[in-house]
Amino acid sequence: MLALVCTIVFAATAAFAVIAIMLTMQGRKSQISALISEYRSLERDREFLARITTHEAEVHRSFAAPALRRNARRVMKSAEAARRERALRVAA
């Protein structure tokens, strides 16, 4: 008999908690929808920035400035730095 009473009390408490959560969510519906829309807007902004930074045009040195003599090692280092910079921009 005691187990039955405890089960009923537990079930009533759980139902009360669920109802309290639903009423709180109903009262905060506008705030929750505003947060969700802001999250979606920020996500779209991140996707847009990632798309912009990953599809940038490569400018060859001969078009941008007079050709300078550089050894192959410096060219490789600058290319690696540019790749790392693009990866960081995409991660942001």
PDB file of C-alpha atoms in Angstrom:
ATOM      1  CA  MET A   1       0.000   0.000   0.000  1.00  0.00           C
ATOM      2  CA  LEU A   2       2.855   2.359   0.847  1.00  0.00           C
ATOM      3  CA  ALA A   3       4.511   1.631  -2.512  1.00  0.00           C
ATOM      4  CA  LEU A   4       1.269   2.532  -4.316  1.00  0.00           C
ATOM      5  CA  VAL A   5       0.998   5.844  -2.447  1.00  0.00           C
ATOM      6  CA  CYS A   6       4.657   6.659  -3.179  1.00  0.00           C
ATOM      7  CA  THR A   7       4.143   5.852  -6.865  1.00  0.00           C
ATOM      8  CA  ILE A   8       1.081   8.102  -7.064  1.00  0.00           C
ATOM      9  CA  VAL A   9       2.909  10.950  -5.296  1.00  0.00           C
ATOM     10  CA  PHE A  10       5.897  10.544  -7.629  1.00  0.00           C
ATOM     11  CA  ALA A  11       3.653  10.541 -10.716  1.00  0.00           C
ATOM     12  CA  ALA A  12       1.768  13.638  -9.490  1.00  0.00           C
ATOM     13  CA  THR A  13       5.043  15.455  -8.835  1.00  0.00           C
ATOM     14  CA  ALA A  14       6.348  14.569 -12.294  1.00  0.00           C
ATOM     15  CA  ALA A  15       3.111  15.750 -13.916  1.00  0.00           C
ATOM     16  CA  PHE A  16       3.289  19.010 -11.939  1.00  0.00           C
ATOM     17  CA  ALA A  17       6.884  19.541 -13.085  1.00  0.00           C
ATOM     18  CA  VAL A  18       5.973  18.928 -16.739  1.00  0.00           C
ATOM     19  CA  ILE A  19       3.024  21.342 -16.498  1.00  0.00           C
ATOM     20  CA  ALA A  20       5.221  23.992 -14.848  1.00  0.00           C
ATOM     21  CA  ILE A  21       7.798  23.634 -17.650  1.00  0.00           C
ATOM     22  CA  MET A  22       5.109  23.950 -20.321  1.00  0.00           C
ATOM     23  CA  LEU A  23       3.621  27.070 -18.698  1.00  0.00           C
ATOM     24  CA  THR A  24       7.046  28.661 -18.364  1.00  0.00           C
ATOM     25  CA  MET A  25       7.851  27.903 -22.015  1.00  0.00           C
ATOM     26  CA  GLN A  26       4.479  29.327 -23.075  1.00  0.00           C
ATOM     27  CA  GLY A  27       5.196  32.546 -21.191  1.00  0.00           C
ATOM     28  CA  ARG A  28       8.687  32.833 -22.668  1.00  0.00           C
ATOM     29  CA  LYS A  29       7.686  31.851 -26.211  1.00  0.00           C
ATOM     30  CA  SER A  30       8.576  35.232 -27.715  1.00  0.00           C
ATOM     31  CA  GLN A  31      12.002  35.255 -26.053  1.00  0.00           C
ATOM     32  CA  ILE A  32      12.718  31.697 -27.146  1.00  0.00           C
ATOM     33  CA  SER A  33      11.721  32.444 -30.749  1.00  0.00           C
ATOM     34  CA  ALA A  34      13.901  35.579 -30.721  1.00  0.00           C
ATOM     35  CA  LEU A  35      16.885  33.544 -29.497  1.00  0.00           C
ATOM     36  CA  ILE A  36      16.324  30.889 -32.156  1.00  0.00           C
ATOM     37  CA  SER A  37      16.043  33.489 -34.929  1.00  0.00           C
ATOM     38  CA  GLU A  38      19.224  35.208 -33.694  1.00  0.00           C
ATOM     39  CA  TYR A  39      21.051  31.865 -33.684  1.00  0.00           C
ATOM     40  CA  ARG A  40      19.919  31.164 -37.248  1.00  0.00           C
ATOM     41  CA  SER A  41      20.977  34.650 -38.350  1.00  0.00           C
ATOM     42  CA  LEU A  42      24.443  34.191 -36.843  1.00  0.00           C
ATOM     43  CA  GLU A  43      24.718  30.783 -38.509  1.00  0.00           C
ATOM     44  CA  ARG A  44      23.831  32.298 -41.906  1.00  0.00           C
ATOM     45  CA  ASP A  45      26.411  35.048 -41.342  1.00  0.00           C
ATOM     46  CA  ARG A  46      29.124  32.467 -40.549  1.00  0.00           C
ATOM     47  CA  GLU A  47      28.235  30.449 -43.656  1.00  0.00           C
ATOM     48  CA  PHE A  48      28.293  33.594 -45.809  1.00  0.00           C
ATOM     49  CA  LEU A  49      31.687  34.675 -44.461  1.00  0.00           C
ATOM     50  CA  ALA A  50      33.102  31.187 -44.934  1.00  0.00           C
ATOM     51  CA  ARG A  51      31.844  31.118 -48.533  1.00  0.00           C
ATOM     52  CA  ILE A  52      33.268  34.570 -49.252  1.00  0.00           C
ATOM     53  CA  THR A  53      36.695  33.819 -47.787  1.00  0.00           C
ATOM     54  CA  THR A  54      37.089  30.385 -49.364  1.00  0.00           C
ATOM     55  CA  HIS A  55      36.272  31.573 -52.898  1.00  0.00           C
ATOM     56  CA  GLU A  56      38.521  34.599 -53.050  1.00  0.00           C
ATOM     57  CA  ALA A  57      40.415  35.081 -56.263  1.00  0.00           C
ATOM     58  CA  GLU A  58      44.128  34.381 -56.261  1.00  0.00           C
ATOM     59  CA  VAL A  59      46.065  37.471 -57.340  1.00  0.00           C
ATOM     60  CA  HIS A  60      49.324  36.648 -59.035  1.00  0.00           C
ATOM     61  CA  ARG A  61      52.318  38.691 -58.064  1.00  0.00           C
ATOM     62  CA  SER A  62      52.962  39.812 -61.654  1.00  0.00           C
ATOM     63  CA  PHE A  63      49.580  41.597 -61.791  1.00  0.00           C
ATOM     64  CA  ALA A  64      49.683  43.156 -58.341  1.00  0.00           C
ATOM     65  CA  ALA A  65      53.285  44.370 -58.273  1.00  0.00           C
ATOM     66  CA  PRO A  66      56.491  44.134 -60.251  1.00  0.00           C
ATOM     67  CA  ALA A  67      57.924  40.641 -60.262  1.00  0.00           C
ATOM     68  CA  LEU A  68      60.480  40.137 -57.523  1.00  0.00           C
ATOM     69  CA  ARG A  69      63.034  37.382 -57.365  1.00  0.00           C
ATOM     70  CA  ARG A  70      62.419  35.094 -54.468  1.00  0.00           C
ATOM     71  CA  ASN A  71      63.816  31.749 -53.707  1.00  0.00           C
ATOM     72  CA  ALA A  72      61.478  28.758 -53.755  1.00  0.00           C
ATOM     73  CA  ARG A  73      61.569  28.399 -49.999  1.00  0.00           C
ATOM     74  CA  ARG A  74      60.009  31.822 -49.363  1.00  0.00           C
ATOM     75  CA  VAL A  75      57.269  31.154 -51.907  1.00  0.00           C
ATOM     76  CA  MET A  76      56.404  27.856 -50.226  1.00  0.00           C
ATOM     77  CA  LYS A  77      56.305  29.497 -46.798  1.00  0.00           C
ATOM     78  CA  SER A  78      54.006  32.280 -47.982  1.00  0.00           C
ATOM     79  CA  ALA A  79      51.686  29.770 -49.669  1.00  0.00           C
ATOM     80  CA  GLU A  80      51.481  27.737 -46.451  1.00  0.00           C
ATOM     81  CA  ALA A  81      50.779  30.883 -44.436  1.00  0.00           C
ATOM     82  CA  ALA A  82      48.010  31.875 -46.845  1.00  0.00           C
ATOM     83  CA  ARG A  83      46.438  28.403 -46.563  1.00  0.00           C
ATOM     84  CA  ARG A  84      46.570  28.571 -42.758  1.00  0.00           C
ATOM     85  CA  GLU A  85      45.037  32.053 -42.809  1.00  0.00           C
ATOM     86  CA  ARG A  86      42.162  30.875 -45.031  1.00  0.00           C
ATOM     87  CA  ALA A  87      41.572  27.894 -42.742  1.00  0.00           C
ATOM     88  CA  LEU A  88      41.374  30.207 -39.734  1.00  0.00           C
ATOM     89  CA  ARG A  89      38.917  32.480 -41.545  1.00  0.00           C
ATOM     90  CA  VAL A  90      36.717  29.501 -42.410  1.00  0.00           C
ATOM     91  CA  ALA A  91      36.856  28.271 -38.817  1.00  0.00           C
ATOM     92  CA  ALA A  92      35.611  31.661 -37.594  1.00  0.00           C
TER      93      ALA A  92
END
